[in-house]
Amino acid sequence: MSDHPSPAAGSLAGIRVIDLTRVISGPFCTQILGDHGAEVIKVESPGRGDVVRSQGNMVNGFSWYFAQFNRNKRSMTLDLRQEAGKAVLHRLLENADVLVENFRPGVLAKMGFDDETLRARYPRLVVGRINGFGSTGPYRDRPAYDFIAQAMSGFMGVNGPADGEPMRAAPPISDMVASQNLAFGICAALVRRERSGQGDIVETALTNGLIGMMGYLAAEFFATDRVPARTGNDHPMLYPYGLFRASDGEVAIAPSNDAMVERLLRALGMLHLLDDERFADNARRMANREALRACLTAMTETRSVDAWIDHLNRAGVPCGRVHDLRETFADPQVQAQQMRIELDQGELGRIPVTGFPVKMQEAPAAVHHPVPRLGEHTREVLAELGFDDGELKALEAQGVI
């Protein structure tokens, strides 16, 4: 790590990350680190590389799915099944700050990179790993994907309508949450290393990440020993809070306390409902939710979504339209926040991806490198490690790179 990285280059400038991950959990983590200035070297298998390179909609032979998770990286190919490939990885780690992997527990150890070896040879190295269930416990060796994590974490069990089946979240939320957790854990370990000189091994798991997000649902279960019921778009502990029909669609309304409920009812011209014993407090509103829904819907159906959004926001009541993605990225607020950016991929043109959710004034996230082609930087990276042309040709002849 350099002593005085330039703030303009990002908060993690000077940090070198060796990225052995593929698909989503892991690549999203290392992209976050790269967005904030870390130098990320993505190590891929020769020939095919990360499987996501050939998945999703291809534009001019290029996967935009892959682009979503792999900006701000350099790509090199390396066959870690060969001893010569493992030797190259050791050379990479000599100058690295962070190693990130998402193999099943024990796979990296079988390659010769067990925790004891990494600690002994690279005491300042921060090792980050993501797996399905954690590296201990009876499920450690089970394969896991987002759908399984959503199911087994309890997350799916609390989503969906009360009279319907459990429902998954559409985005790969467990992969994304685990990646964000790992990025945070790596940064925390780097801060500690600056004080102690000692690296660390940081692990997150898809299932654990979603369990950690259960929030007040877990708190209520712990307090009552009752499994939370599925409530669809209704809040499990507050009412009125959810979707309400307008004359031309649905409006999301979210008053989160009694004062805000009073503000909502005043804006609707229905303050008298608080005099009805069925709706006098939140507990009774929850018990009589359907009756209150009928009263409120009779009013909200009289005006358009836009009219209610304007009226309720002026009254200080949180509300909004349910957007599809086209509407989301056309929204002026989203555009002002630059949550859609474009990567200049040269001959492939400009590729849109989601922007940076963390905004920093002194060292903002930025695009430092476009999405790399498979193995685009292999020779460049190895030359930086001191490999000469003869050694590179020998590695190529052996199929190591």
Coordinates of C-alpha atoms in Angstrom, one line a residue:
M1 CA 0.0 0.0 0.0
S2 CA 1.4 3.4 -1.0
D3 CA 1.9 5.9 1.9
H4 CA 0.1 8.8 0.3
P5 CA -2.4 7.7 -2.4
S6 CA -4.0 10.5 -4.3
P7 CA -7.6 11.2 -3.0
A8 CA -8.7 11.7 -6.6
A9 CA -7.8 8.1 -7.3
G10 CA -10.2 6.8 -4.6
S11 CA -10.0 5.9 -0.9
L12 CA -8.5 2.5 -1.7
A13 CA -5.8 3.7 -4.1
G14 CA -2.6 1.8 -3.5
I15 CA -4.4 -1.4 -2.5
R16 CA -3.7 -4.4 -4.7
V17 CA -6.5 -7.1 -4.9
I18 CA -6.0 -10.5 -6.4
D19 CA -9.5 -11.7 -7.4
L20 CA -10.1 -15.4 -7.9
T21 CA -13.9 -15.1 -7.9
R22 CA -16.5 -15.7 -10.5
V23 CA -20.2 -15.3 -11.2
I24 CA -21.7 -12.6 -8.8
S25 CA -20.7 -13.2 -5.2
G26 CA -17.1 -12.1 -5.2
P27 CA -17.0 -10.2 -8.5
F28 CA -19.4 -7.6 -7.1
C29 CA -17.3 -7.3 -3.9
T30 CA -14.0 -6.8 -5.9
Q31 CA -15.8 -4.3 -8.2
I32 CA -16.8 -2.3 -5.2
L33 CA -13.1 -2.2 -4.1
G34 CA -12.1 -1.2 -7.6
D35 CA -14.7 1.5 -7.8
H36 CA -13.1 3.1 -4.7
G37 CA -9.6 3.0 -6.3
A38 CA -8.1 -0.5 -5.5
E39 CA -6.1 -2.1 -8.2
V40 CA -8.0 -5.4 -8.9
I41 CA -6.4 -8.2 -10.9
K42 CA -9.1 -10.7 -12.0
V43 CA -7.5 -14.2 -12.3
E44 CA -9.5 -16.4 -14.7
S45 CA -9.0 -19.8 -16.2
P46 CA -7.5 -19.9 -19.7
G47 CA -10.0 -20.4 -22.5
R48 CA -13.3 -19.8 -21.0
G49 CA -12.7 -17.5 -18.0
D50 CA -15.6 -16.5 -15.7
V51 CA -18.7 -18.4 -16.9
V52 CA -20.7 -15.1 -16.8
R53 CA -18.7 -13.9 -19.8
S54 CA -21.0 -16.1 -21.9
Q55 CA -24.3 -15.6 -20.1
G56 CA -27.1 -13.0 -20.4
N57 CA -27.8 -10.9 -23.4
M58 CA -24.8 -10.6 -25.7
V59 CA -24.2 -7.3 -27.6
N60 CA -21.6 -7.6 -30.3
G61 CA -20.4 -10.8 -28.7
F62 CA -20.0 -9.1 -25.2
S63 CA -22.0 -10.0 -22.1
W64 CA -23.6 -6.9 -20.5
Y65 CA -24.4 -9.2 -17.5
F66 CA -20.6 -9.7 -17.1
A67 CA -20.1 -5.9 -17.5
Q68 CA -22.4 -5.2 -14.6
F69 CA -20.0 -6.8 -12.1
N70 CA -16.5 -6.5 -13.6
R71 CA -15.6 -2.9 -14.3
N72 CA -12.4 -1.4 -12.7
K73 CA -10.4 -4.7 -13.1
R74 CA -7.6 -6.1 -15.1
S75 CA -7.9 -9.6 -16.4
M76 CA -5.2 -12.3 -16.6
T77 CA -5.5 -16.0 -17.3
L78 CA -3.9 -18.6 -15.1
D79 CA -4.3 -22.3 -14.7
L80 CA -4.3 -23.0 -11.0
R81 CA -4.4 -26.8 -11.6
Q82 CA -0.8 -26.7 -12.7
E83 CA 2.1 -26.3 -10.3
A84 CA 3.5 -23.5 -12.5
G85 CA 0.2 -21.7 -12.2
K86 CA 0.3 -22.0 -8.4
A87 CA 3.8 -20.6 -8.5
V88 CA 2.6 -17.6 -10.4
L89 CA -0.2 -17.0 -7.9
H90 CA 2.4 -17.0 -5.1
R91 CA 4.4 -14.4 -7.0
L92 CA 1.2 -12.3 -7.3
L93 CA 0.5 -12.6 -3.6
E94 CA 4.0 -11.3 -2.7
N95 CA 2.9 -7.8 -3.8
A96 CA -0.8 -8.1 -2.9
D97 CA -2.8 -6.6 -0.1
V98 CA -6.0 -8.6 -0.5
L99 CA -6.9 -12.1 -1.9
V100 CA -10.6 -12.7 -2.6
E101 CA -12.0 -16.2 -3.4
N102 CA -15.4 -17.8 -3.6
F103 CA -14.6 -21.5 -4.0
R104 CA -16.3 -24.0 -1.8
P105 CA -14.7 -24.3 1.6
G106 CA -11.4 -26.2 1.4
V107 CA -10.9 -25.9 -2.3
L108 CA -8.2 -23.3 -2.1
A109 CA -6.5 -25.2 0.7
K110 CA -6.3 -28.3 -1.6
M111 CA -4.5 -26.1 -4.1
G112 CA -1.8 -25.5 -1.4
F113 CA -3.1 -22.1 -0.3
D114 CA -4.5 -23.1 3.1
D115 CA -4.9 -20.5 5.9
E116 CA -1.7 -21.5 7.7
T117 CA 0.4 -21.2 4.6
L118 CA -1.1 -17.8 3.7
R119 CA -0.6 -16.5 7.2
A120 CA 3.0 -17.7 7.3
R121 CA 4.1 -16.5 3.9
Y122 CA 2.0 -13.3 3.7
P123 CA 1.4 -12.1 7.2
R124 CA 0.0 -8.7 6.0
L125 CA -2.4 -10.3 3.5
V126 CA -6.2 -9.8 4.0
V127 CA -8.0 -12.9 2.7
G128 CA -11.6 -12.5 1.8
R129 CA -13.9 -15.4 1.0
I130 CA -17.6 -16.0 0.2
N131 CA -19.4 -19.3 0.3
G132 CA -22.9 -20.6 0.7
F133 CA -23.1 -21.5 4.4
G134 CA -19.8 -20.7 6.0
S135 CA -16.7 -22.8 6.5
T136 CA -17.9 -24.6 9.6
G137 CA -21.0 -26.6 10.4
P138 CA -22.8 -29.5 8.8
Y139 CA -23.7 -27.7 5.5
R140 CA -20.2 -26.3 4.8
D141 CA -19.7 -28.6 1.8
R142 CA -23.1 -28.1 0.2
P143 CA -23.3 -26.2 -3.0
A144 CA -25.4 -23.0 -2.7
Y145 CA -26.9 -20.4 -5.0
D146 CA -29.0 -17.3 -4.4
F147 CA -32.3 -19.2 -4.6
I148 CA -31.2 -21.7 -2.0
A149 CA -29.9 -19.0 0.3
Q150 CA -33.2 -17.1 0.0
A151 CA -35.1 -20.2 0.9
M152 CA -33.0 -21.4 3.8
S153 CA -32.3 -18.0 5.5
G154 CA -36.0 -17.4 6.2
F155 CA -36.0 -14.5 3.7
M156 CA -38.3 -16.3 1.2
G157 CA -40.5 -17.4 4.0
V158 CA -41.5 -13.9 5.0
N159 CA -42.1 -12.7 1.4
G160 CA -45.2 -13.1 -0.7
P161 CA -49.0 -12.8 0.0
A162 CA -50.5 -14.3 3.1
D163 CA -52.5 -16.8 1.1
G164 CA -49.8 -17.6 -1.5
E165 CA -46.5 -19.4 -1.7
P166 CA -43.2 -18.0 -0.3
M167 CA -41.7 -15.6 -2.8
R168 CA -38.1 -14.9 -3.8
A169 CA -36.7 -11.5 -4.4
A170 CA -36.0 -11.1 -8.1
P171 CA -32.4 -9.7 -7.9
P172 CA -29.7 -12.1 -6.7
I173 CA -29.9 -10.5 -3.3
S174 CA -27.9 -13.0 -1.3
D175 CA -24.9 -12.7 -3.6
M176 CA -25.1 -8.9 -3.5
V177 CA -25.5 -8.6 0.2
A178 CA -22.6 -11.1 0.9
S179 CA -20.4 -9.2 -1.5
Q180 CA -21.2 -5.9 0.2
N181 CA -20.5 -7.4 3.6
L182 CA -17.2 -8.8 2.4
A183 CA -16.2 -5.5 0.9
F184 CA -16.9 -3.9 4.3
G185 CA -15.1 -6.6 6.2
I186 CA -12.0 -6.3 3.9
C187 CA -11.9 -2.6 4.5
A188 CA -12.2 -3.1 8.2
A189 CA -9.3 -5.6 8.1
L190 CA -7.2 -3.2 6.2
V191 CA -7.8 -0.4 8.8
R192 CA -6.8 -2.9 11.5
R193 CA -3.7 -3.9 9.5
E194 CA -2.5 -0.3 9.4
R195 CA -2.5 -0.3 13.2
S196 CA -1.2 -3.8 13.9
G197 CA 0.7 -4.8 10.8
Q198 CA -1.3 -8.1 10.7
G199 CA -3.6 -9.3 8.0
D200 CA -6.8 -11.3 8.6
I201 CA -9.1 -13.8 7.1
V202 CA -12.6 -12.4 6.4
E203 CA -15.5 -14.7 5.5
T204 CA -19.1 -14.0 4.5
A205 CA -21.8 -16.5 3.4
L206 CA -24.9 -16.1 1.3
T207 CA -27.2 -17.5 3.9
N208 CA -25.7 -15.6 6.8
G209 CA -26.0 -12.3 5.0
L210 CA -29.7 -12.7 4.5
I211 CA -30.2 -13.8 8.1
G212 CA -28.4 -10.7 9.2
M213 CA -30.9 -8.6 7.1
M214 CA -34.0 -10.0 8.9
G215 CA -34.0 -7.0 11.2
Y216 CA -37.2 -6.4 13.1
L217 CA -38.7 -9.6 11.8
A218 CA -36.0 -11.5 13.7
A219 CA -36.4 -9.3 16.7
E220 CA -40.2 -10.0 16.8
F221 CA -39.6 -13.7 16.5
F222 CA -37.0 -13.6 19.3
A223 CA -39.4 -11.6 21.5
T224 CA -42.6 -13.7 20.8
D225 CA -41.3 -17.1 19.5
R226 CA -43.9 -16.7 16.7
V227 CA -42.9 -17.1 13.1
P228 CA -43.8 -13.8 11.2
A229 CA -46.7 -14.2 8.8
R230 CA -46.3 -13.2 5.1
T231 CA -48.0 -9.9 4.5
G232 CA -47.3 -9.2 0.9
N233 CA -46.9 -5.5 0.3
D234 CA -48.3 -4.6 3.8
H235 CA -46.0 -3.8 6.6
P236 CA -45.9 -6.7 9.2
M237 CA -46.2 -4.3 12.1
L238 CA -47.7 -1.0 10.9
Y239 CA -50.9 0.1 9.2
P240 CA -51.7 1.9 7.0
Y241 CA -48.4 1.2 5.2
G242 CA -48.3 -0.3 1.7
L243 CA -49.8 0.0 -1.8
F244 CA -53.1 1.7 -2.3
R245 CA -55.1 1.9 -5.5
A246 CA -55.4 5.2 -7.3
S247 CA -57.6 5.9 -10.3
D248 CA -54.8 4.9 -12.7
G249 CA -52.5 2.6 -10.8
E250 CA -50.9 2.0 -7.4
V251 CA -49.3 4.5 -5.0
A252 CA -46.9 3.4 -2.3
I253 CA -47.6 5.2 1.0
A254 CA -45.4 4.7 4.1
P255 CA -46.4 6.5 7.3
S256 CA -44.1 5.0 9.9
N257 CA -45.6 6.3 13.2
D258 CA -48.8 7.7 14.7
A259 CA -47.9 11.3 14.0
M260 CA -47.4 10.5 10.3
V261 CA -50.6 8.5 10.2
E262 CA -52.4 11.5 11.5
R263 CA -50.7 13.6 8.8
L264 CA -51.8 11.1 6.1
L265 CA -55.4 11.1 7.3
R266 CA -55.5 14.9 7.5
A267 CA -54.2 15.1 3.9
L268 CA -56.9 12.6 2.8
G269 CA -59.6 14.6 4.6
M270 CA -60.3 11.5 6.8
L271 CA -59.0 12.6 10.2
H272 CA -62.3 11.5 11.7
L273 CA -61.2 7.8 11.3
L274 CA -59.0 8.3 14.4
D275 CA -62.2 8.7 16.4
D276 CA -63.3 5.3 15.3
E277 CA -62.3 2.8 18.0
R278 CA -61.3 0.3 15.4
F279 CA -58.5 2.6 14.1
A280 CA -57.6 4.6 17.2
D281 CA -54.0 3.2 17.5
N282 CA -51.7 1.0 15.5
A283 CA -52.6 -2.2 17.3
R284 CA -56.3 -1.8 16.5
R285 CA -55.5 -0.6 13.0
M286 CA -53.5 -3.8 12.4
A287 CA -56.4 -5.9 13.8
N288 CA -58.9 -4.1 11.5
R289 CA -56.6 -3.7 8.5
E290 CA -59.1 -4.8 5.9
A291 CA -61.8 -2.4 7.1
L292 CA -59.3 0.5 7.1
R293 CA -58.0 -0.5 3.7
A294 CA -61.5 -0.3 2.3
C295 CA -62.1 3.2 3.8
L296 CA -58.7 4.5 2.5
T297 CA -59.1 2.9 -1.0
A298 CA -62.5 4.5 -1.5
M299 CA -60.6 7.8 -1.2
T300 CA -57.4 7.0 -3.0
E301 CA -59.3 5.7 -6.0
T302 CA -60.7 9.2 -6.7
R303 CA -57.4 10.7 -7.9
S304 CA -54.5 9.7 -10.0
V305 CA -51.1 8.4 -8.8
D306 CA -49.4 11.7 -9.8
A307 CA -52.0 13.8 -8.0
W308 CA -51.6 11.8 -4.8
I309 CA -47.8 11.8 -5.0
D310 CA -47.8 15.6 -5.4
H311 CA -50.5 16.1 -2.7
L312 CA -49.1 13.7 -0.1
N313 CA -45.4 14.8 -0.5
R314 CA -46.5 18.4 0.1
A315 CA -48.2 17.2 3.2
G316 CA -45.0 15.5 4.4
V317 CA -46.2 11.9 3.9
P318 CA -43.7 9.5 2.3
C319 CA -45.1 8.1 -0.9
G320 CA -44.1 7.2 -4.4
R321 CA -44.9 5.5 -7.6
V322 CA -44.1 1.8 -8.3
H323 CA -41.6 2.0 -11.1
D324 CA -40.5 -0.5 -13.6
L325 CA -36.8 -0.3 -14.5
R326 CA -37.4 1.9 -17.6
E327 CA -39.2 4.4 -15.4
T328 CA -36.5 4.1 -12.7
F329 CA -33.7 5.0 -15.0
A330 CA -35.8 7.8 -16.6
D331 CA -36.6 9.4 -13.2
P332 CA -34.9 12.8 -12.8
Q333 CA -33.8 12.0 -9.2
V334 CA -32.1 8.8 -10.3
Q335 CA -30.4 10.7 -13.2
A336 CA -29.3 13.5 -10.8
Q337 CA -27.7 10.8 -8.6
Q338 CA -26.0 9.3 -11.6
M339 CA -27.2 5.8 -10.9
R340 CA -26.9 4.9 -14.6
I341 CA -23.4 5.4 -16.0
E342 CA -21.7 4.3 -19.2
L343 CA -18.5 2.4 -19.7
D344 CA -16.4 3.2 -22.8
Q345 CA -15.6 -0.2 -24.2
G346 CA -13.7 1.1 -27.2
E347 CA -14.8 -0.8 -30.4
L348 CA -17.7 -2.3 -28.4
G349 CA -19.1 1.1 -27.8
R350 CA -20.6 2.5 -24.6
I351 CA -22.2 0.0 -22.2
P352 CA -24.7 1.2 -19.5
V353 CA -24.3 -0.1 -16.0
T354 CA -25.6 0.9 -12.6
G355 CA -23.8 3.7 -10.9
F356 CA -22.1 4.2 -7.5
P357 CA -24.5 4.0 -4.5
V358 CA -21.9 5.4 -2.1
K359 CA -21.2 9.1 -2.7
M360 CA -18.0 10.5 -1.3
Q361 CA -17.0 14.1 -1.6
E362 CA -13.2 13.9 -1.1
A363 CA -12.5 10.6 -2.9
P364 CA -15.5 9.6 -4.9
A365 CA -15.9 6.2 -6.6
A366 CA -15.1 6.4 -10.3
V367 CA -14.5 4.3 -13.4
H368 CA -10.7 3.7 -13.6
H369 CA -10.8 0.8 -16.1
P370 CA -13.4 -0.5 -18.5
V371 CA -14.5 -4.1 -18.4
P372 CA -11.5 -6.2 -19.4
R373 CA -11.4 -8.8 -22.2
L374 CA -10.4 -12.3 -21.0
G375 CA -6.7 -12.3 -20.4
E376 CA -6.3 -8.8 -21.7
H377 CA -3.7 -7.9 -19.1
T378 CA -1.9 -11.3 -18.6
R379 CA 1.4 -10.3 -20.1
E380 CA 1.2 -6.8 -18.6
V381 CA 0.7 -8.0 -15.0
L382 CA 3.4 -10.7 -15.3
A383 CA 5.9 -8.3 -16.7
E384 CA 5.2 -6.1 -13.7
L385 CA 6.2 -9.1 -11.5
G386 CA 9.5 -9.4 -13.4
F387 CA 8.7 -12.2 -15.8
D388 CA 10.8 -11.9 -19.0
D389 CA 9.6 -12.6 -22.5
G390 CA 11.2 -16.1 -22.4
E391 CA 9.3 -17.0 -19.2
L392 CA 6.1 -15.7 -20.6
K393 CA 6.4 -17.8 -23.8
A394 CA 7.2 -20.9 -21.7
L395 CA 4.1 -20.3 -19.6
E396 CA 2.0 -19.9 -22.8
A397 CA 3.5 -23.1 -24.3
Q398 CA 2.5 -25.0 -21.1
G399 CA -1.1 -23.6 -21.2
V400 CA -0.5 -22.0 -17.8
I401 CA -1.6 -18.6 -19.1

